C-alpha positions as a Markdown table, in Angstrom:
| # | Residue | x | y | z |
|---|---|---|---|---|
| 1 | Unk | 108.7 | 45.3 | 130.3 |
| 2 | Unk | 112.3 | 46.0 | 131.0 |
| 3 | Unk | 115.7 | 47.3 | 130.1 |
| 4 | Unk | 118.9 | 45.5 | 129.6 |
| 5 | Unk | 121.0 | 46.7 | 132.9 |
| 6 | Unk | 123.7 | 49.4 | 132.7 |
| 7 | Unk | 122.3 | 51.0 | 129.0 |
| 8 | Unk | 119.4 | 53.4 | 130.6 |
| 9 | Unk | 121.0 | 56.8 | 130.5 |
| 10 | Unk | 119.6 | 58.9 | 133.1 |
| 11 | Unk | 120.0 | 61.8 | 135.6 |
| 12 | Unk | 121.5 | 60.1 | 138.6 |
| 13 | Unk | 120.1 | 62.8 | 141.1 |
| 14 | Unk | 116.3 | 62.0 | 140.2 |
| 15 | Unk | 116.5 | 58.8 | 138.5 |
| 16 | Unk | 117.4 | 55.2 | 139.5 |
| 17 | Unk | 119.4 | 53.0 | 136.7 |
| 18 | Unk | 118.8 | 49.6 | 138.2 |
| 19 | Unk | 115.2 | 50.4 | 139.1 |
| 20 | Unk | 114.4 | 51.3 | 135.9 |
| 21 | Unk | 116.0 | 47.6 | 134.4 |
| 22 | Unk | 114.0 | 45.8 | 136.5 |
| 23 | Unk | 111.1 | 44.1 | 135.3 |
| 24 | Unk | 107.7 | 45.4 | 135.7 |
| 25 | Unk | 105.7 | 43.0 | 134.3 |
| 26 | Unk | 102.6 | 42.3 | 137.5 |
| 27 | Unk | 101.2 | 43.8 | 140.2 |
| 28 | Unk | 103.8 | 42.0 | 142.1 |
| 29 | Unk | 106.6 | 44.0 | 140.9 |
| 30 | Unk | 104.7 | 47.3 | 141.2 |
| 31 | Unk | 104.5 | 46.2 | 145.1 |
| 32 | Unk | 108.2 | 45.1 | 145.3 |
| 33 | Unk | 108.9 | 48.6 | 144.1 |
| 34 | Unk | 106.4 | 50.2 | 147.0 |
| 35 | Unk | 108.3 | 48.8 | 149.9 |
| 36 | Unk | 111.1 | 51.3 | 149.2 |
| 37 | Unk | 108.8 | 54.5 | 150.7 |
| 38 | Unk | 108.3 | 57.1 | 148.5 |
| 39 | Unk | 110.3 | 59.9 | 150.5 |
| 40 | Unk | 113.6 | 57.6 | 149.9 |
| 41 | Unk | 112.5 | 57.2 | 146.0 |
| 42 | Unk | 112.0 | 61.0 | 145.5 |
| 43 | Unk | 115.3 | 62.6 | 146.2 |
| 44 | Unk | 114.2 | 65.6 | 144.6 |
| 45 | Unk | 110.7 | 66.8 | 145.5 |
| 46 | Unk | 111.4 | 70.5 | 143.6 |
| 47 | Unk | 110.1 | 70.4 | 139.8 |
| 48 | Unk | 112.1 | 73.1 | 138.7 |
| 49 | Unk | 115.2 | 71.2 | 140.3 |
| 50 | Unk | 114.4 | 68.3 | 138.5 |
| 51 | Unk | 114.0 | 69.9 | 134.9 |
| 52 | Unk | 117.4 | 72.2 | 135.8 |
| 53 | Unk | 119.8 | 69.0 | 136.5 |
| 54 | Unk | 118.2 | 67.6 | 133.3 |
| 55 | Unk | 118.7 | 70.8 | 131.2 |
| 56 | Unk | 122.4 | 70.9 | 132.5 |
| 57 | Unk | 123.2 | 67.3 | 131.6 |
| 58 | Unk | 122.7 | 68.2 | 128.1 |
| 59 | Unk | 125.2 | 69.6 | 126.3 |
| 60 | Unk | 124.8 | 72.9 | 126.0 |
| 61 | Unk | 124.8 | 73.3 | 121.9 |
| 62 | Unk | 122.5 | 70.6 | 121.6 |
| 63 | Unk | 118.6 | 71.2 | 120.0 |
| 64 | Unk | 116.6 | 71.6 | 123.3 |
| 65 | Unk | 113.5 | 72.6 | 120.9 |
| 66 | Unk | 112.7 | 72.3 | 116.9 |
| 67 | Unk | 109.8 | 74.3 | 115.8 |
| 68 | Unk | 107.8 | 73.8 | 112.9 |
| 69 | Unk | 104.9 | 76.6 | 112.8 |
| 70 | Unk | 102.5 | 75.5 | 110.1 |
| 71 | Unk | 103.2 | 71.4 | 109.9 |
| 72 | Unk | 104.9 | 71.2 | 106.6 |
| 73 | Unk | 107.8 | 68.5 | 107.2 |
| 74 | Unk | 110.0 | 69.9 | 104.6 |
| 75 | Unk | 110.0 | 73.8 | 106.0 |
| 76 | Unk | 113.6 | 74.4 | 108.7 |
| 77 | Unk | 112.7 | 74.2 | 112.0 |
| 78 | Unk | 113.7 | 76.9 | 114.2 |
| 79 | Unk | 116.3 | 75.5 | 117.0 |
| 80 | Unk | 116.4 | 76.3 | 120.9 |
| 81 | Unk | 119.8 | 75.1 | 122.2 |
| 82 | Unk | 119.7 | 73.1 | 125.8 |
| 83 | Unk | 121.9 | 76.8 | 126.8 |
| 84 | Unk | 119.4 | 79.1 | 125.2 |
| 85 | Unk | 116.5 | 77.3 | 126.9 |
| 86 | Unk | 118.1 | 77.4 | 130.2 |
| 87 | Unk | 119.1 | 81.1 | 129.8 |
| 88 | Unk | 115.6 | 82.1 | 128.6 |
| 89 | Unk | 113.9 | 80.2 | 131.7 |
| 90 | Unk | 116.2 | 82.0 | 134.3 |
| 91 | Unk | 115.7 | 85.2 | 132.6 |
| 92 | Unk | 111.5 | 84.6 | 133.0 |
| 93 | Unk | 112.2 | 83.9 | 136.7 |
| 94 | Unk | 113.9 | 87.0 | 137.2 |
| 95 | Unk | 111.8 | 88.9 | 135.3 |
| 96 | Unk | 108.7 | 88.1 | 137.3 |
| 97 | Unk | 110.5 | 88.3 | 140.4 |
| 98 | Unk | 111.5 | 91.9 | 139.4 |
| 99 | Unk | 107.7 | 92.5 | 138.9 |
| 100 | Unk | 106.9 | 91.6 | 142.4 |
| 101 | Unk | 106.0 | 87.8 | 141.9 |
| 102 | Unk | 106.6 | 85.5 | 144.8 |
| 103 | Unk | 106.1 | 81.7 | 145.2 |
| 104 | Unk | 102.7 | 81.9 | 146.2 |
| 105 | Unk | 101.9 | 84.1 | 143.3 |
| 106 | Unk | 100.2 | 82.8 | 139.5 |
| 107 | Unk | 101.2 | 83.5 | 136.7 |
| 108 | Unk | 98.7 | 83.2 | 133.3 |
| 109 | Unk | 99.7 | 81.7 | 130.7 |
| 110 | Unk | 97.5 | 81.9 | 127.0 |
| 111 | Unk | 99.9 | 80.2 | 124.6 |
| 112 | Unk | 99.5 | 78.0 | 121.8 |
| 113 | Unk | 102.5 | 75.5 | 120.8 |
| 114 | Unk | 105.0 | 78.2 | 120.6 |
| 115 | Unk | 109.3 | 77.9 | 122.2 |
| 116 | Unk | 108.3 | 80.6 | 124.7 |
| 117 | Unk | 105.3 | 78.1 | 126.0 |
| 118 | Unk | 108.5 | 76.7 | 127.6 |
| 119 | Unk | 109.9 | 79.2 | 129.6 |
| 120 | Unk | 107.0 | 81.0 | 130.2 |
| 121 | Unk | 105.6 | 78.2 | 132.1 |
| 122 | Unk | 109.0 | 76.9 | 133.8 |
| 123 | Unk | 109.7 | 80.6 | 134.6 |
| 124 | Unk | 106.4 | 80.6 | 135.9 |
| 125 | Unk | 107.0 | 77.8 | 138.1 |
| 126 | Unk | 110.7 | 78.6 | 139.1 |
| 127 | Unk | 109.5 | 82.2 | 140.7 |
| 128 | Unk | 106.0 | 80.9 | 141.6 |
| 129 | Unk | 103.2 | 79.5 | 139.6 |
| 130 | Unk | 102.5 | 78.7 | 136.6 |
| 131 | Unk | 99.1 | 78.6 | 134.9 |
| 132 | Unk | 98.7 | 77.6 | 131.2 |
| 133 | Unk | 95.1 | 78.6 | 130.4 |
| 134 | Unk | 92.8 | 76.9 | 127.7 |
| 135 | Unk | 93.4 | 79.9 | 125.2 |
| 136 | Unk | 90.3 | 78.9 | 123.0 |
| 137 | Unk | 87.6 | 80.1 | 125.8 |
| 138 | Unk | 85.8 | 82.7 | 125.7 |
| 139 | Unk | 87.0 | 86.0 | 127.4 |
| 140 | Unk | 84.5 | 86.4 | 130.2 |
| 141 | Unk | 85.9 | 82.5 | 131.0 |
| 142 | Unk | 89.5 | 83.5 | 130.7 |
| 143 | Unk | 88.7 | 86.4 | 133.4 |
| 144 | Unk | 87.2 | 84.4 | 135.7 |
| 145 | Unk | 89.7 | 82.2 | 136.0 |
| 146 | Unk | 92.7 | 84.7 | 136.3 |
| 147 | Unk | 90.3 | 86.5 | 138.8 |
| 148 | Unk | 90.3 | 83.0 | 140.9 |
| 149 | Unk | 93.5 | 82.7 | 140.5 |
| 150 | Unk | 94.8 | 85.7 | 141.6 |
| 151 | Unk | 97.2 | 86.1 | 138.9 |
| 152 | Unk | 99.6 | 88.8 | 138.8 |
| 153 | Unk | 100.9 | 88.4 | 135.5 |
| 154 | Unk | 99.8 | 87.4 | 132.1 |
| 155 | Unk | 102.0 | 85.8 | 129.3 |
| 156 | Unk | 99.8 | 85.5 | 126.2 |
| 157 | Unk | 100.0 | 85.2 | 122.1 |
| 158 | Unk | 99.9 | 88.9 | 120.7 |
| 159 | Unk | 98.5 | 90.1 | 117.2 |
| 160 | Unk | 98.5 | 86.3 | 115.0 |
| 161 | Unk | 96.3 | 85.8 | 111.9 |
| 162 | Unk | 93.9 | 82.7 | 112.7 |
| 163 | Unk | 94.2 | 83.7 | 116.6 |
| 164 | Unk | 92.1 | 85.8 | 118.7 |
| 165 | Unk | 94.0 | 85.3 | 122.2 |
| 166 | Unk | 95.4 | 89.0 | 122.8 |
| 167 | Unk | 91.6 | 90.3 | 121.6 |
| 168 | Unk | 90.2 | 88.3 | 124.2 |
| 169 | Unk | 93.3 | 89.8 | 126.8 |
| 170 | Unk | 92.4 | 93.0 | 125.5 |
| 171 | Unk | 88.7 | 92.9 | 125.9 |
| 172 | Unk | 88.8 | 91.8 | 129.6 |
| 173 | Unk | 92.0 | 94.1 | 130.1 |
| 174 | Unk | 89.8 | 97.0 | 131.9 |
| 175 | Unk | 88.2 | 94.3 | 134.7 |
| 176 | Unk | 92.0 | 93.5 | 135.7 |
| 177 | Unk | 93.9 | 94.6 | 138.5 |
| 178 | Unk | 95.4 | 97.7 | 137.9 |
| 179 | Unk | 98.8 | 98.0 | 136.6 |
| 180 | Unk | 98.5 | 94.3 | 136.0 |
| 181 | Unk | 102.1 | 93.4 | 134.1 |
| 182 | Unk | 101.2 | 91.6 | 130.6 |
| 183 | Unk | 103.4 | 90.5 | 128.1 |
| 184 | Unk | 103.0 | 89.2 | 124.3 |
| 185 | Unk | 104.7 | 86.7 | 122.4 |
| 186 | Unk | 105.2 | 87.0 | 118.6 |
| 187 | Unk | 103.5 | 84.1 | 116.6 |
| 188 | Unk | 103.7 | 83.3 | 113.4 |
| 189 | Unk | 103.0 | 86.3 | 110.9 |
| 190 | Unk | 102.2 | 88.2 | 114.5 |
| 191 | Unk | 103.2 | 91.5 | 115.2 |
| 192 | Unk | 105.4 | 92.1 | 117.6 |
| 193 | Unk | 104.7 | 94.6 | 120.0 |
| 194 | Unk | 106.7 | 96.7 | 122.6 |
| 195 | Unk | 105.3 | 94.4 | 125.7 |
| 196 | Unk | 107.1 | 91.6 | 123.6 |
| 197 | Unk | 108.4 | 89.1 | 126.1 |
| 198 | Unk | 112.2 | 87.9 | 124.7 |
| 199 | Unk | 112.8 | 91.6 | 124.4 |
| 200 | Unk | 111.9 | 91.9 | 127.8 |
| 201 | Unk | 114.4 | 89.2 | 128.5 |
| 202 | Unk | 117.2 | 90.4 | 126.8 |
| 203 | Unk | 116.8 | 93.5 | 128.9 |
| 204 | Unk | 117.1 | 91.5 | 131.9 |
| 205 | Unk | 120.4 | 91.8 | 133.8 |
| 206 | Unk | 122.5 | 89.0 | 132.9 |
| 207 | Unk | 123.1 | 88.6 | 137.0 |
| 208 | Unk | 119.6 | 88.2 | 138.0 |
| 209 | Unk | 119.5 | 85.5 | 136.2 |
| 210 | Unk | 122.5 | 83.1 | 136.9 |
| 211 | Unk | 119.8 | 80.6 | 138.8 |
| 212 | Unk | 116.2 | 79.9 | 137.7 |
| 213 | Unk | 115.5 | 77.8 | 141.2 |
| 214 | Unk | 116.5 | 80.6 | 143.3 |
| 215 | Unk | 114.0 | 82.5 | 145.7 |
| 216 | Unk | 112.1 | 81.1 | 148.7 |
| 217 | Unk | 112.8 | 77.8 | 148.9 |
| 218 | Unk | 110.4 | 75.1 | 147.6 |
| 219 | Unk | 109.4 | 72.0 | 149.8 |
| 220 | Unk | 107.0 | 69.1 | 148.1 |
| 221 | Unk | 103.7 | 70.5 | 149.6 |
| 222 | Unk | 104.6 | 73.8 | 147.3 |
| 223 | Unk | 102.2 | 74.8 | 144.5 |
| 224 | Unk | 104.0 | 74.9 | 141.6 |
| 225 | Unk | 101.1 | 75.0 | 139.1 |
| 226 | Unk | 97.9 | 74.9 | 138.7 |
| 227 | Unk | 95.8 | 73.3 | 135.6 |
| 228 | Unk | 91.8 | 74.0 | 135.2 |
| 229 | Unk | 89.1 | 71.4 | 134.4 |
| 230 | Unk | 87.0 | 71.2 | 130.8 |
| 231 | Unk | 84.0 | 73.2 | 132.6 |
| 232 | Unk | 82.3 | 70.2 | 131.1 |
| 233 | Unk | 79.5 | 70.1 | 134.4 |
| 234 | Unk | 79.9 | 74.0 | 134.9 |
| 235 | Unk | 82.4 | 76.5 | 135.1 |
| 236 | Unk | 86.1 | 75.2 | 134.9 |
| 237 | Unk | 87.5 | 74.7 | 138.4 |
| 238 | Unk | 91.0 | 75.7 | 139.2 |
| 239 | Unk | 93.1 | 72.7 | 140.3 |
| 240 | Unk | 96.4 | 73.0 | 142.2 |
| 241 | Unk | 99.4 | 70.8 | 141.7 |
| 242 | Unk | 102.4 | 70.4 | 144.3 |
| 243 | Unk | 106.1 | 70.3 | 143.6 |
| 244 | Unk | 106.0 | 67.0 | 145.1 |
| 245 | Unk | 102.9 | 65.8 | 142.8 |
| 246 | Unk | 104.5 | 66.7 | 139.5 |
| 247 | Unk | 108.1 | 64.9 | 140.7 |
| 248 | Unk | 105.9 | 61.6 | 141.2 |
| 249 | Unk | 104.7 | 62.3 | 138.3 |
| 250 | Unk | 107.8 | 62.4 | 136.4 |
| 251 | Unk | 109.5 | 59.8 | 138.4 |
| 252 | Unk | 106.7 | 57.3 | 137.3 |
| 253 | Unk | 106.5 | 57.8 | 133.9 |
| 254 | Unk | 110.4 | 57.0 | 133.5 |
| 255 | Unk | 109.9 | 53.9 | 135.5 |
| 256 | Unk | 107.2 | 53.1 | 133.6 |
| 257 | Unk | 108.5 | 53.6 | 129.6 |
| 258 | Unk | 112.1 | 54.1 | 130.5 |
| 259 | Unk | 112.8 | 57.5 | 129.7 |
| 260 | Unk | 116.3 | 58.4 | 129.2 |
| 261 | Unk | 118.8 | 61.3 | 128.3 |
| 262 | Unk | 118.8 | 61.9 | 124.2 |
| 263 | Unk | 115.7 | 61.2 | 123.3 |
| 264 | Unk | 113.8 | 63.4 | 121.3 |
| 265 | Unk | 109.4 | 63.9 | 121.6 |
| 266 | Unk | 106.4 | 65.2 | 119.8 |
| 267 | Unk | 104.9 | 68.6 | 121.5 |
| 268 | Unk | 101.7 | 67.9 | 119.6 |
| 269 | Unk | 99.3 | 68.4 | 122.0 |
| 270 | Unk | 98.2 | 71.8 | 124.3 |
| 271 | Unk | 100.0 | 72.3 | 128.0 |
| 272 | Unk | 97.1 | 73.8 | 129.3 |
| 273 | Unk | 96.2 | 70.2 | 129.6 |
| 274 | Unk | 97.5 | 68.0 | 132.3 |
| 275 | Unk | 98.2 | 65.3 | 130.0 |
| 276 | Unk | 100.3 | 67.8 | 128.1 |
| 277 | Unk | 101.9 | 69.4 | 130.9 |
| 278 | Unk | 103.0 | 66.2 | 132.8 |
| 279 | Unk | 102.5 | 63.8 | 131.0 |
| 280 | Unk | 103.6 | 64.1 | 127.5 |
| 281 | Unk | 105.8 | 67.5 | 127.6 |
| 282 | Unk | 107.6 | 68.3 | 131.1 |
| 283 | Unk | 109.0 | 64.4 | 132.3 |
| 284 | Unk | 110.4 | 64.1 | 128.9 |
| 285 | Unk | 112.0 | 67.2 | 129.3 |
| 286 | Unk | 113.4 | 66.6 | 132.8 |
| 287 | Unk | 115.1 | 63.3 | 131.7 |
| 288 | Unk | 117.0 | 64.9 | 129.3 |
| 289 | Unk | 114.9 | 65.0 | 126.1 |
| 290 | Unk | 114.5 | 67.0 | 123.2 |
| 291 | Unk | 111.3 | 68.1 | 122.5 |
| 292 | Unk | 109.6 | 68.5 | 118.4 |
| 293 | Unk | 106.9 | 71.1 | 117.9 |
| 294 | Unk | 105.4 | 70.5 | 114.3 |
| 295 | Unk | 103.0 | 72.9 | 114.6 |
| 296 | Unk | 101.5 | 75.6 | 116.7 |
| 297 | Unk | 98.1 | 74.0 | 116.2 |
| 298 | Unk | 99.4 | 70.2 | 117.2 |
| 299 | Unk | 97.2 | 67.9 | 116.3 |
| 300 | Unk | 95.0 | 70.2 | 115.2 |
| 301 | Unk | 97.0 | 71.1 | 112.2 |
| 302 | Unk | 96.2 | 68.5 | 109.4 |
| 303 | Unk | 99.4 | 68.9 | 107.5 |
| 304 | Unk | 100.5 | 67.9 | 110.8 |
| 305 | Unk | 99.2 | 64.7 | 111.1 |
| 306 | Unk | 99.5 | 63.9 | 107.4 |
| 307 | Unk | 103.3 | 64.5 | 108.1 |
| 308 | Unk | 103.5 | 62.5 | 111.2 |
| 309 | Unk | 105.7 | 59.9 | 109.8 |
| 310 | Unk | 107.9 | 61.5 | 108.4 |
| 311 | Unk | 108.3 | 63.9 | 111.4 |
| 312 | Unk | 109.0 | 60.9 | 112.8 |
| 313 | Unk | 112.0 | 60.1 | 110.3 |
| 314 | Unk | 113.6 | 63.3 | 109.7 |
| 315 | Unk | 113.8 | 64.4 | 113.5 |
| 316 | Unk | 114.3 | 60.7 | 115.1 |
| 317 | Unk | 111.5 | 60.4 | 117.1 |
| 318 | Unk | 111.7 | 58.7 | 119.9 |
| 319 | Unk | 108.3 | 58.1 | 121.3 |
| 320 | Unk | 104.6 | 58.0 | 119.4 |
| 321 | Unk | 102.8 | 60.6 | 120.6 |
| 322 | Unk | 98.9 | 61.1 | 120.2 |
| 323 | Unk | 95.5 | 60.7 | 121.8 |
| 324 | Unk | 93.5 | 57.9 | 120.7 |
| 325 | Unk | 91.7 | 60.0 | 117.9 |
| 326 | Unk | 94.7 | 60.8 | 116.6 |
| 327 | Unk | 96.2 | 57.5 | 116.6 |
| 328 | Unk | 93.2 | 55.9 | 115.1 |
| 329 | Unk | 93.8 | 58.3 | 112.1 |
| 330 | Unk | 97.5 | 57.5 | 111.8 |
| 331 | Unk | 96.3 | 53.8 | 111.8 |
| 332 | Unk | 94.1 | 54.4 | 108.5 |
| 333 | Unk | 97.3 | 55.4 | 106.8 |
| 334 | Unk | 100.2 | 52.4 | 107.5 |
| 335 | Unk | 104.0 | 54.7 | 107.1 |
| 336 | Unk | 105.3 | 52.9 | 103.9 |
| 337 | Unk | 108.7 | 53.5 | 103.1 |
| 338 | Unk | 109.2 | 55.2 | 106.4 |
| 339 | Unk | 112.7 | 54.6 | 108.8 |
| 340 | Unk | 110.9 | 54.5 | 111.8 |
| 341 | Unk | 113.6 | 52.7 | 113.9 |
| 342 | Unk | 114.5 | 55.6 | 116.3 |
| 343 | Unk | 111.2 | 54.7 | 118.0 |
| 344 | Unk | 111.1 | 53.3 | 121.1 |
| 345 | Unk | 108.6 | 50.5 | 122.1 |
| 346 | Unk | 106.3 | 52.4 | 124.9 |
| 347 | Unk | 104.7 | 56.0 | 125.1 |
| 348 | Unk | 101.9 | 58.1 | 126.8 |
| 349 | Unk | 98.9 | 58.5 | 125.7 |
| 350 | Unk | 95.2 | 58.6 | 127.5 |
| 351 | Unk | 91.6 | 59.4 | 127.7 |
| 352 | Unk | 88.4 | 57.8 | 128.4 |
| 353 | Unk | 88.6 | 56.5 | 124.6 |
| 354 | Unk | 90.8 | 53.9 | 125.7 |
């Protein structure tokens, strides 16, 4: 595949024009491409960096997030500006820097597909790092894998109808670290509490949070993240990924389908996946994409994926997005009658299913 030359628009600091145009068709042009080493290809090893410059080449009024709650097409979608996402990130950084939390510090995460996913786990990462957690397990799961990781503070869904997450934060409360600082999100129909996070934010001073990157400084071998396995053979394991892994991670997937600044992507499926974190959410997002949420259940969410077309249509798409039992759901139902042309010809997906 390729790209005309001189039409890819793209962050010049963490993003190569004419590298991108080139062909890459063979093995022989993936080894044409490896000659360069990878030090001179990544000029920007820091994650956060690399989401920052792309938040800041968007114009600041621009719809950084649309969220749909419940899947229904033809309810209004609430809109996070490019400015209000950068503010609301630098705010989270702050905020847990205030509370003590360093670079080598986690931070849990229990959120479904909500706005505040975002800078909960880019705050996270921009003070020290972040942990999205599989919100479905059970609590005795959930504390064992804060407990591993040493979190220090916990970012979770409070009071929803259909969720259980701040019961299960509740229940293992008592066998946390005392003092432990945890916050709640409002979700849909939730109720919002007085640990609520934006209200936290607002209260914030404006000052400690003019940049999101700032701190001790991050080199590639920094942990910016860590993700957990299925516990399908035992007990999830806690996995740790680098500031340097996640930039090659985002640096390949824009050579690979050409990711540029405009675009606009499905958030359909959960971040506490790696495939959702960096592979289907975050690279968009640092090169200058828009990101749709249709629902906070994702793919879950049947009037979702009975939508999904016309998602597609009203919010100009740019990239398919589903795992291969999605996909082989859309494909029972062709989109008749659909403008589909916003789409672009290559996306992400994955799984052993393939």
């Amino acid at each position: 595949m390729s790209a005309p030359a001189g039409t890819l628009r793209v962050i010049a600091e963490t993003a190569d024009a004419a590298l991108m145009a080139r062909p890459l068709r063979s093995l022989a042009d993936v080894e044409a491409i490896e000659r360069t080493p990878l030090a001179q290809r990544l000029a920007v090893v820091d994650f956060s960096r690399r989401v920052a410059l792309a938040l800041a080449a968007r114009d600041p009024a621009d719809t950084a997030l649309f969220y749909v709650p419940d899947g229904d097409v033809e309810g209004a979608a609430l809109r996070v500006s490019f400015a209000q996402l950068r503010d609301n990130i630098a705010r989270t950084a702050a905020l847990l820097r205030a509370h003590g939390i360093g670079r080598g510090d986690a931070v849990a995460i229990l959120l479904p597909n909500v706005p505040q996913l975002y800078w909960a786990v880019l705050g996270a990462m921009a003070a020290g790092i972040a942990f999205p957690i599989n919100w479905m397990l059970e609590p005795h799961a959930l504390q064992r894998l804060i407990k591993d990781a040493g979190a220090k503070a916990i970012i979770a869904l409070g009071p929803t109808p259909g969720f259980r997450i701040w019961e299960s934060v509740t229940t293992i409360a008592g066998d946390l670290p005392a003092g432990l600082p945890i916050w709640s999100v409002v979700g849909p129909d939730g109720t919002v509490r007085e640990d609520d996070l934006d209200a936290q934010l607002v209260r914030t001073p404006a000052a400690a949070a003019d940049d999101s990157t700032s701190g001790e400084p991050v080199t590639g071998d920094t942990i910016g993240a860590y993700v957990h396995s299925g516990g399908t053979t035992g007990l999830p394991k806690i996995v740790q990924l680098s500031h340097r892994n996640m930039s090659y991670r985002h640096w390949t997937l824009q050579l690979a389908i050409g990711l540029e600044i405009g675009e606009v992507h499905l958030h359909d499926t959960p971040m506490f996946h790696v495939g959702g974190l960096l592979g289907r959410q975050l690279p968009p997002l640092a090169s200058g994409a828009g990101l749709l949420i249709p629902s906070i259940l994702g793919a879950r969410d049947r009037r979702y994926i009975a939508n999904y077309w016309r998602f597609v249509e009203k919010y100009r798409v740019t990239r398919l997005s589903g795992v291969p039992t999605t996909l082989a759901v859309l494909a029972k139902t062709a989109p008749e009658g659909i403008d589909l042309s916003s789409l672009a010809p290559h996306f992400i997906t994955g799984s052993t299913a393939l």
